[in-house]
């Protein structure tokens, strides 16, 4: 895949060249112009010159791309090392059951990991974000490539393999239960680069990361005002391959008496209707990005409610290991969580197995003061000045005979104008649809 150097090399006075590398032009002055090159060419050049590739925008350090205000435990030193310096046989390839691979460490990026765990259920989606054929073995040059969806297009981000570690050589941020797996930490580094810094990953929403990983369209349900058919909505979402995440009530991130974490994001990893002696119950399976600390109420790992199920169903669903994943009833889910995010894949990622084909149209615009900034609908004299787009729906013969209708999905995005995502707070925006 072609890579745009302006995504990899921000405007600067020049990149730093790794020790022993005498490749002319590889780390030259790029300025702010767009220089096209390829990941494969970087690998070939580095391999031929026996040198490791290094991210010019983060010279020798991912930690320099992390502002010192990040809250780390007292006494934790910061350095960086390559995975080849940490273990004998490092791996960068996601494997089976990968939602259990990763866990959150010092950073408060549970929203990032909750979204990533949801993506791991879809191999094609994960392979799009973490391209295959990247390893620490053949033609290894210290370069890794990832892809993210940003404001209507997929962008490529390239990073070196230097990862933040403490004085004992342990990864500071995203870690893996298998010490030789580094794809999660490398992906996090690429995402931190895209967002501006590791510090910019401290605060975020599951909905943001789900869009960045998939290009999908989010639907957010406030569980305090959940529709009566919430369970049916979740069933349809799961059946259609949607990704789901949720959030507990805001506040300082702390473990509550019921085992949930306040101000924390979780992944919805499954739903199930079970048959009890007293009837049926609808259950939701969730995972804590910490990889530990689980719900202690009904249908938790140690709950007596499991005794009401048949042995077959109990063996299939109940897992007593401390992995951060647990079940709870839909009723408890509505009480203890405040928000459910459902990410529906956009037409370019939807399969056409059902015979229905989507047409995708993308428009770009902006609100300009004195010109196209017309304000909200209550400003009747200026509202018409806002950007307008006309959508004409042509119904086919078959559709006219059946329902005389079609589905339309509209998503409005606000593009940030600052390199650091948390230094560009979103403004109030909206879109209205009128029949003309």
Short mmCIF file of C-alpha atoms in Angstrom, two decimals:
data_model
loop_
_atom_site.label_atom_id
_atom_site.label_comp_id
_atom_site.label_asym_id
_atom_site.label_seq_id
_atom_site.Cartn_x
_atom_site.Cartn_y
_atom_site.Cartn_z
CA UNK A 1 0.00 0.00 0.00
CA UNK A 2 1.20 3.49 -0.76
CA UNK A 3 2.04 5.67 2.20
CA UNK A 4 1.86 9.43 2.27
CA UNK A 5 4.94 10.74 4.01
CA UNK A 6 3.05 13.78 5.27
CA UNK A 7 1.21 11.41 7.60
CA UNK A 8 4.44 9.88 8.78
CA UNK A 9 6.75 12.86 8.68
CA UNK A 10 5.25 16.03 10.17
CA UNK A 11 6.72 19.33 9.05
CA UNK A 12 10.14 19.62 10.67
CA UNK A 13 13.71 20.60 9.97
CA UNK A 14 14.67 17.05 9.25
CA UNK A 15 14.44 13.53 10.54
CA UNK A 16 16.99 11.69 12.62
CA UNK A 17 18.99 8.93 11.06
CA UNK A 18 19.64 5.78 13.07
CA UNK A 19 23.17 4.96 14.05
CA UNK A 20 25.04 3.11 11.31
CA UNK A 21 22.50 3.94 8.60
CA UNK A 22 23.98 5.66 5.57
CA UNK A 23 20.94 5.61 3.34
CA UNK A 24 20.84 8.90 1.43
CA UNK A 25 17.49 10.65 1.45
CA UNK A 26 15.71 8.21 3.74
CA UNK A 27 15.74 10.70 6.60
CA UNK A 28 16.17 13.86 4.57
CA UNK A 29 14.31 17.16 4.68
CA UNK A 30 10.69 16.56 3.76
CA UNK A 31 9.23 19.82 5.08
CA UNK A 32 5.51 20.00 4.57
CA UNK A 33 5.37 18.64 1.02
CA UNK A 34 3.76 15.33 0.20
CA UNK A 35 6.36 12.68 -0.50
CA UNK A 36 5.04 9.35 -1.71
CA UNK A 37 6.93 6.22 -0.83
CA UNK A 38 6.07 2.67 0.19
CA UNK A 39 6.51 0.54 3.25
CA UNK A 40 8.09 -2.17 1.09
CA UNK A 41 10.75 0.23 -0.22
CA UNK A 42 11.66 1.27 3.33
CA UNK A 43 12.06 -2.38 4.27
CA UNK A 44 14.23 -3.12 1.24
CA UNK A 45 16.50 -0.15 1.86
CA UNK A 46 16.88 -0.87 5.58
CA UNK A 47 17.46 -4.56 4.94
CA UNK A 48 20.14 -3.87 2.35
CA UNK A 49 21.94 -1.50 4.70
CA UNK A 50 21.53 -3.60 7.88
CA UNK A 51 19.80 -0.81 9.75
CA UNK A 52 16.55 -0.44 11.64
CA UNK A 53 13.86 2.00 10.59
CA UNK A 54 12.99 4.72 13.08
CA UNK A 55 9.97 7.02 13.15
CA UNK A 56 11.30 10.51 12.36
CA UNK A 57 8.35 12.23 14.07
CA UNK A 58 9.21 10.38 17.28
CA UNK A 59 13.05 10.33 17.17
CA UNK A 60 14.31 7.44 19.26
CA UNK A 61 11.39 7.71 21.63
CA UNK A 62 7.70 7.13 21.81
CA UNK A 63 7.95 8.64 25.27
CA UNK A 64 8.92 12.00 23.79
CA UNK A 65 5.55 11.94 22.12
CA UNK A 66 3.96 11.67 25.54
CA UNK A 67 3.70 14.81 27.61
CA UNK A 68 5.07 14.39 31.16
CA UNK A 69 1.69 15.13 32.75
CA UNK A 70 0.61 11.50 32.21
CA UNK A 71 -0.15 10.09 35.63
CA UNK A 72 2.21 7.20 36.29
CA UNK A 73 2.79 5.60 39.69
CA UNK A 74 5.54 7.27 41.75
CA UNK A 75 8.99 5.92 41.03
CA UNK A 76 8.15 4.48 37.61
CA UNK A 77 11.01 5.31 35.28
CA UNK A 78 10.46 5.68 31.56
CA UNK A 79 12.67 4.28 28.84
CA UNK A 80 12.14 2.43 25.61
CA UNK A 81 13.19 -0.84 24.06
CA UNK A 82 12.55 -2.91 20.98
CA UNK A 83 10.63 -6.19 21.47
CA UNK A 84 13.76 -7.98 20.25
CA UNK A 85 15.51 -6.62 23.35
CA UNK A 86 12.74 -7.79 25.69
CA UNK A 87 12.10 -11.40 24.63
CA UNK A 88 13.76 -14.05 22.49
CA UNK A 89 10.97 -14.72 20.00
CA UNK A 90 8.68 -11.68 19.73
CA UNK A 91 5.50 -11.91 17.67
CA UNK A 92 3.41 -9.20 16.05
CA UNK A 93 0.59 -11.40 14.72
CA UNK A 94 -2.84 -11.52 16.40
CA UNK A 95 -3.93 -15.07 17.24
CA UNK A 96 -7.07 -17.02 18.10
CA UNK A 97 -8.98 -15.84 21.23
CA UNK A 98 -7.18 -12.52 20.92
CA UNK A 99 -9.75 -10.56 22.91
CA UNK A 100 -8.06 -12.08 25.98
CA UNK A 101 -4.56 -11.17 24.78
CA UNK A 102 -4.49 -7.52 25.78
CA UNK A 103 -5.03 -5.64 29.00
CA UNK A 104 -4.82 -2.06 30.18
CA UNK A 105 -1.90 -0.94 32.34
CA UNK A 106 -1.04 2.55 33.59
CA UNK A 107 -2.87 4.64 30.99
CA UNK A 108 -6.58 5.41 31.18
CA UNK A 109 -7.25 4.22 27.64
CA UNK A 110 -9.95 1.67 28.46
CA UNK A 111 -12.05 3.16 25.64
CA UNK A 112 -9.33 2.26 23.12
CA UNK A 113 -8.98 -1.32 24.36
CA UNK A 114 -12.74 -1.85 24.70
CA UNK A 115 -13.18 -0.93 21.04
CA UNK A 116 -10.19 -3.01 19.95
CA UNK A 117 -11.52 -6.10 21.74
CA UNK A 118 -14.76 -5.71 19.78
CA UNK A 119 -12.84 -5.55 16.50
CA UNK A 120 -11.07 -8.84 17.27
CA UNK A 121 -14.32 -10.72 16.65
CA UNK A 122 -14.05 -9.77 12.98
CA UNK A 123 -10.92 -11.17 11.33
CA UNK A 124 -11.28 -9.10 8.17
CA UNK A 125 -11.67 -5.88 10.13
CA UNK A 126 -8.64 -6.65 12.28
CA UNK A 127 -6.56 -7.56 9.23
CA UNK A 128 -7.47 -4.20 7.73
CA UNK A 129 -6.22 -2.32 10.81
CA UNK A 130 -3.27 -4.66 11.43
CA UNK A 131 -2.11 -5.72 7.95
CA UNK A 132 -0.81 -9.25 7.68
CA UNK A 133 2.72 -10.36 6.76
CA UNK A 134 4.44 -8.25 9.40
CA UNK A 135 6.85 -10.05 11.68
CA UNK A 136 10.10 -9.85 13.62
CA UNK A 137 11.66 -12.51 11.41
CA UNK A 138 12.08 -12.37 7.63
CA UNK A 139 13.43 -9.03 6.32
CA UNK A 140 12.83 -7.44 9.72
CA UNK A 141 13.69 -3.73 9.62
CA UNK A 142 12.03 -2.36 12.76
CA UNK A 143 9.06 -0.92 10.84
CA UNK A 144 5.35 -1.62 11.36
CA UNK A 145 2.34 -0.45 9.41
CA UNK A 146 -1.24 0.13 10.61
CA UNK A 147 -4.39 1.60 9.09
CA UNK A 148 -7.10 3.79 10.59
CA UNK A 149 -10.24 5.38 9.18
CA UNK A 150 -10.16 9.14 9.54
CA UNK A 151 -12.88 11.45 8.27
CA UNK A 152 -13.86 9.51 5.19
CA UNK A 153 -10.66 7.75 4.20
CA UNK A 154 -8.27 5.06 5.38
CA UNK A 155 -4.87 6.43 6.35
CA UNK A 156 -1.64 4.53 6.80
CA UNK A 157 0.50 5.09 9.87
CA UNK A 158 4.04 3.73 10.12
CA UNK A 159 5.99 3.44 13.38
CA UNK A 160 9.25 1.96 14.55
CA UNK A 161 9.35 -0.84 17.13
CA UNK A 162 10.63 1.16 20.13
CA UNK A 163 8.10 0.84 22.98
CA UNK A 164 7.86 2.68 26.33
CA UNK A 165 9.04 0.53 29.25
CA UNK A 166 9.73 0.95 32.97
CA UNK A 167 13.10 0.44 34.62
CA UNK A 168 12.50 -3.32 34.78
CA UNK A 169 11.75 -3.60 31.07
CA UNK A 170 7.98 -4.00 31.43
CA UNK A 171 5.69 -2.32 28.90
CA UNK A 172 4.14 0.82 30.37
CA UNK A 173 0.91 0.91 28.43
CA UNK A 174 -0.98 -1.82 26.52
CA UNK A 175 0.40 -5.21 27.51
CA UNK A 176 -0.29 -8.82 26.58
CA UNK A 177 -0.91 -11.86 28.76
CA UNK A 178 1.60 -13.62 26.51
CA UNK A 179 4.85 -11.75 26.96
CA UNK A 180 6.03 -12.36 23.40
CA UNK A 181 2.98 -10.70 21.76
CA UNK A 182 3.50 -7.05 20.80
CA UNK A 183 0.90 -6.28 18.14
CA UNK A 184 -1.32 -4.47 20.66
CA UNK A 185 1.47 -2.25 21.97
CA UNK A 186 2.62 -1.41 18.44
CA UNK A 187 -0.94 -0.64 17.36
CA UNK A 188 -1.34 1.62 20.39
CA UNK A 189 1.84 3.47 19.43
CA UNK A 190 0.51 4.03 15.91
CA UNK A 191 -2.84 5.23 17.27
CA UNK A 192 -1.07 7.57 19.72
CA UNK A 193 0.85 8.99 16.78
CA UNK A 194 -2.37 9.50 14.85
CA UNK A 195 -4.05 11.21 17.83
CA UNK A 196 -1.02 13.32 18.73
CA UNK A 197 0.56 11.55 21.71
CA UNK A 198 0.11 8.85 24.34
CA UNK A 199 -1.27 11.60 26.56
CA UNK A 200 -4.08 12.11 24.06
CA UNK A 201 -5.21 8.52 24.66
CA UNK A 202 -5.89 9.25 28.33
CA UNK A 203 -9.45 10.41 27.69
CA UNK A 204 -11.81 9.23 24.98
CA UNK A 205 -15.01 7.48 24.03
CA UNK A 206 -15.55 3.92 22.81
CA UNK A 207 -17.57 5.37 19.94
CA UNK A 208 -14.54 7.32 18.66
CA UNK A 209 -12.24 4.32 18.53
CA UNK A 210 -14.89 2.08 16.95
CA UNK A 211 -15.21 4.53 14.07
CA UNK A 212 -11.43 4.86 13.70
CA UNK A 213 -11.04 1.07 13.54
CA UNK A 214 -13.93 0.36 11.18
CA UNK A 215 -15.20 3.43 9.37
CA UNK A 216 -18.60 2.49 10.77
CA UNK A 217 -21.55 4.59 11.89
CA UNK A 218 -22.41 4.71 15.59
CA UNK A 219 -25.75 4.62 17.34
CA UNK A 220 -25.62 5.62 21.01
CA UNK A 221 -28.38 4.52 23.39
CA UNK A 222 -28.72 6.25 26.76
CA UNK A 223 -29.64 3.33 29.00
CA UNK A 224 -31.44 5.54 31.48
CA UNK A 225 -33.91 6.19 28.67
CA UNK A 226 -33.56 2.85 26.91
CA UNK A 227 -36.30 1.88 24.45
CA UNK A 228 -38.61 -0.99 25.47
CA UNK A 229 -37.15 -3.17 22.71
CA UNK A 230 -33.52 -2.73 23.82
CA UNK A 231 -32.95 -6.48 23.90
CA UNK A 232 -34.31 -6.91 20.38
CA UNK A 233 -32.06 -4.08 19.19
CA UNK A 234 -29.01 -5.80 20.68
CA UNK A 235 -30.01 -9.15 19.16
CA UNK A 236 -30.35 -7.59 15.71
CA UNK A 237 -27.05 -5.76 16.15
CA UNK A 238 -25.21 -8.95 17.14
CA UNK A 239 -26.83 -10.92 14.31
CA UNK A 240 -25.82 -8.32 11.71
CA UNK A 241 -22.20 -8.22 12.89
CA UNK A 242 -22.29 -4.82 14.61
CA UNK A 243 -19.65 -3.96 17.21
CA UNK A 244 -20.80 -2.95 20.69
CA UNK A 245 -19.26 -1.19 23.67
CA UNK A 246 -20.62 0.42 26.82
CA UNK A 247 -19.76 2.82 29.61
CA UNK A 248 -20.37 2.97 33.37
CA UNK A 249 -21.31 6.19 35.14
CA UNK A 250 -18.67 8.90 34.96
CA UNK A 251 -16.46 9.71 37.91
CA UNK A 252 -13.01 8.84 39.24
CA UNK A 253 -11.94 5.44 37.90
CA UNK A 254 -12.35 3.18 40.94
CA UNK A 255 -13.59 -0.33 41.69
CA UNK A 256 -17.10 -0.38 43.17
CA UNK A 257 -18.43 -2.89 45.69
CA UNK A 258 -20.29 -4.74 42.93
CA UNK A 259 -17.05 -5.34 41.02
CA UNK A 260 -17.68 -2.82 38.26
CA UNK A 261 -15.34 0.11 37.65
CA UNK A 262 -16.73 3.64 37.70
CA UNK A 263 -15.98 5.87 34.71
CA UNK A 264 -14.91 2.84 32.70
CA UNK A 265 -15.50 1.41 29.23
CA UNK A 266 -16.37 -2.24 28.59
CA UNK A 267 -16.74 -4.42 25.50
CA UNK A 268 -19.99 -6.24 24.79
CA UNK A 269 -18.66 -9.66 23.76
CA UNK A 270 -21.89 -11.63 23.54
CA UNK A 271 -25.60 -11.94 24.30
CA UNK A 272 -27.64 -15.03 25.14
CA UNK A 273 -31.14 -16.04 26.16
CA UNK A 274 -30.99 -18.86 28.71
CA UNK A 275 -33.69 -21.14 30.08
CA UNK A 276 -33.96 -21.24 33.88
CA UNK A 277 -36.30 -23.19 36.11
CA UNK A 278 -38.34 -20.01 36.55
CA UNK A 279 -38.39 -19.14 32.84
CA UNK A 280 -36.04 -17.44 30.38
CA UNK A 281 -33.50 -14.69 31.08
CA UNK A 282 -31.61 -12.44 28.70
CA UNK A 283 -27.90 -12.17 29.49
CA UNK A 284 -25.18 -9.82 28.29
CA UNK A 285 -21.51 -10.82 28.30
CA UNK A 286 -19.01 -8.02 28.99
CA UNK A 287 -15.25 -7.69 29.25
CA UNK A 288 -13.19 -5.31 31.38
CA UNK A 289 -10.11 -4.05 29.42
CA UNK A 290 -8.06 -4.50 32.58
CA UNK A 291 -8.25 -8.26 32.01
CA UNK A 292 -9.39 -8.68 35.63
CA UNK A 293 -11.89 -7.24 38.15
CA UNK A 294 -15.35 -8.59 37.34
CA UNK A 295 -19.01 -8.11 38.22
CA UNK A 296 -20.02 -9.76 41.53
CA UNK A 297 -23.81 -9.77 41.18
CA UNK A 298 -26.28 -12.20 39.59
CA UNK A 299 -24.80 -14.31 36.79
CA UNK A 300 -21.24 -13.45 37.80
CA UNK A 301 -18.68 -16.28 37.73
CA UNK A 302 -19.49 -17.29 41.32
CA UNK A 303 -23.25 -16.64 41.21
CA UNK A 304 -25.67 -19.35 42.35
CA UNK A 305 -27.93 -18.42 39.42
CA UNK A 306 -25.93 -20.79 37.22
CA UNK A 307 -27.37 -23.74 39.12
CA UNK A 308 -30.73 -22.99 37.48
CA UNK A 309 -29.36 -23.93 34.05
CA UNK A 310 -28.90 -27.33 32.51
CA UNK A 311 -25.44 -28.86 32.87
CA UNK A 312 -24.82 -28.49 29.13
CA UNK A 313 -25.63 -24.77 29.09
CA UNK A 314 -23.74 -24.17 32.31
CA UNK A 315 -20.57 -25.77 30.95
CA UNK A 316 -20.90 -23.82 27.70
CA UNK A 317 -21.37 -20.37 29.22
CA UNK A 318 -19.87 -20.27 32.70
CA UNK A 319 -16.14 -19.55 32.87
CA UNK A 320 -14.65 -19.11 36.32
CA UNK A 321 -11.22 -17.82 35.37
CA UNK A 322 -10.18 -14.25 36.20
CA UNK A 323 -9.98 -12.81 32.69
CA UNK A 324 -12.17 -9.71 33.02
CA UNK A 325 -15.11 -11.29 31.18
CA UNK A 326 -18.46 -11.94 32.87
CA UNK A 327 -22.21 -12.25 32.33
CA UNK A 328 -25.03 -10.13 33.77
CA UNK A 329 -28.76 -9.85 33.16
CA UNK A 330 -30.09 -7.24 30.75
CA UNK A 331 -31.94 -5.67 33.70
CA UNK A 332 -28.71 -5.19 35.68
CA UNK A 333 -27.00 -3.98 32.52
CA UNK A 334 -29.54 -1.17 32.14
CA UNK A 335 -29.15 -0.19 35.80
CA UNK A 336 -25.36 -0.15 36.11
CA UNK A 337 -24.33 1.13 32.68
CA UNK A 338 -25.26 4.52 31.27
CA UNK A 339 -24.49 4.16 27.60
CA UNK A 340 -24.48 1.50 24.89
CA UNK A 341 -22.69 2.17 21.61
CA UNK A 342 -23.56 0.10 18.54
CA UNK A 343 -21.24 0.52 15.56
CA UNK A 344 -22.76 -0.46 12.23
CA UNK A 345 -20.33 -1.06 9.42
CA UNK A 346 -20.56 1.34 6.50
CA UNK A 347 -21.60 0.14 3.04
CA UNK A 348 -18.04 -0.31 1.80
CA UNK A 349 -17.46 -2.88 4.55
CA UNK A 350 -20.89 -4.54 4.51
CA UNK A 351 -21.12 -7.91 2.79
CA UNK A 352 -23.54 -8.33 -0.05
CA UNK A 353 -24.57 -11.85 0.93
CA UNK A 354 -28.16 -10.71 1.49
CA UNK A 355 -28.32 -9.49 -2.10
CA UNK A 356 -28.71 -5.83 -1.13
CA UNK A 357 -26.15 -3.38 -2.43
CA UNK A 358 -25.53 0.02 -0.87
CA UNK A 359 -24.57 3.21 -2.65
CA UNK A 360 -22.15 5.45 -0.79
CA UNK A 361 -21.91 9.21 -1.22
CA UNK A 362 -19.53 11.42 0.75
CA UNK A 363 -19.68 15.22 0.95
CA UNK A 364 -17.28 17.66 2.59
CA UNK A 365 -18.17 21.13 3.79
CA UNK A 366 -17.68 23.65 6.58
CA UNK A 367 -19.40 26.38 8.49
CA UNK A 368 -17.84 29.76 7.70
CA UNK A 369 -18.74 32.78 9.81
CA UNK A 370 -20.67 35.33 7.80
CA UNK A 371 -21.25 32.89 4.98
CA UNK A 372 -22.36 29.32 5.67
CA UNK A 373 -22.66 29.45 9.48
CA UNK A 374 -26.42 29.75 9.74
CA UNK A 375 -26.84 28.43 13.26
CA UNK A 376 -29.48 26.08 14.64
CA UNK A 377 -33.04 25.76 13.35
CA UNK A 378 -34.39 28.37 15.78
CA UNK A 379 -32.45 31.04 13.85
CA UNK A 380 -35.10 31.25 11.16
CA UNK A 381 -33.53 34.16 9.27
CA UNK A 382 -30.12 32.54 8.81
CA UNK A 383 -30.69 28.79 9.14
CA UNK A 384 -31.01 28.41 5.36
CA UNK A 385 -27.39 29.56 4.95
CA UNK A 386 -26.05 26.30 6.40
CA UNK A 387 -24.47 23.84 3.91
CA UNK A 388 -27.17 21.91 2.07
CA UNK A 389 -27.00 18.62 0.19
CA UNK A 390 -29.75 17.19 -1.96
CA UNK A 391 -30.42 13.47 -1.85
CA UNK A 392 -32.58 11.99 -4.58
CA UNK A 393 -33.83 8.47 -3.98
CA UNK A 394 -34.71 6.47 -7.08
CA UNK A 395 -36.82 3.44 -6.25
CA UNK A 396 -36.35 0.37 -8.42
CA UNK A 397 -39.22 -1.65 -9.90
CA UNK A 398 -38.89 -4.44 -7.34
CA UNK A 399 -38.82 -2.00 -4.45
CA UNK A 400 -41.90 -0.17 -5.68
CA UNK A 401 -43.82 -3.43 -5.76
CA UNK A 402 -42.72 -4.43 -2.25
CA UNK A 403 -42.36 -1.61 0.25
CA UNK A 404 -42.00 1.62 -1.71
CA UNK A 405 -39.18 2.55 0.66
CA UNK A 406 -35.46 2.12 1.17
CA UNK A 407 -32.95 2.52 3.98
CA UNK A 408 -30.79 5.64 4.21
CA UNK A 409 -27.91 5.94 6.67
CA UNK A 410 -26.57 9.44 7.39
CA UNK A 411 -23.46 10.17 9.45
CA UNK A 412 -22.11 13.65 10.28
CA UNK A 413 -18.47 13.95 11.37
CA UNK A 414 -16.53 16.90 12.74
CA UNK A 415 -12.90 17.05 11.68
CA UNK A 416 -10.48 18.30 14.29
CA UNK A 417 -8.12 21.12 13.35
CA UNK A 418 -5.44 20.39 15.92
CA UNK A 419 -2.75 17.73 15.90
CA UNK A 420 -3.60 16.67 19.46
CA UNK A 421 -7.12 15.26 19.59
CA UNK A 422 -7.83 16.42 23.15
CA UNK A 423 -6.75 20.00 22.42
CA UNK A 424 -9.51 20.41 19.86
CA UNK A 425 -12.80 19.90 21.75
CA UNK A 426 -15.78 19.11 19.53
CA UNK A 427 -18.28 21.86 18.84
CA UNK A 428 -22.04 21.45 18.81
CA UNK A 429 -23.12 20.29 15.35
CA UNK A 430 -26.23 18.75 13.86
CA UNK A 431 -28.00 17.78 10.67
CA UNK A 432 -31.67 17.94 9.68
CA UNK A 433 -33.40 16.01 6.91
CA UNK A 434 -36.34 17.55 5.04
CA UNK A 435 -38.65 16.20 2.39
CA UNK A 436 -38.81 18.52 -0.63
#
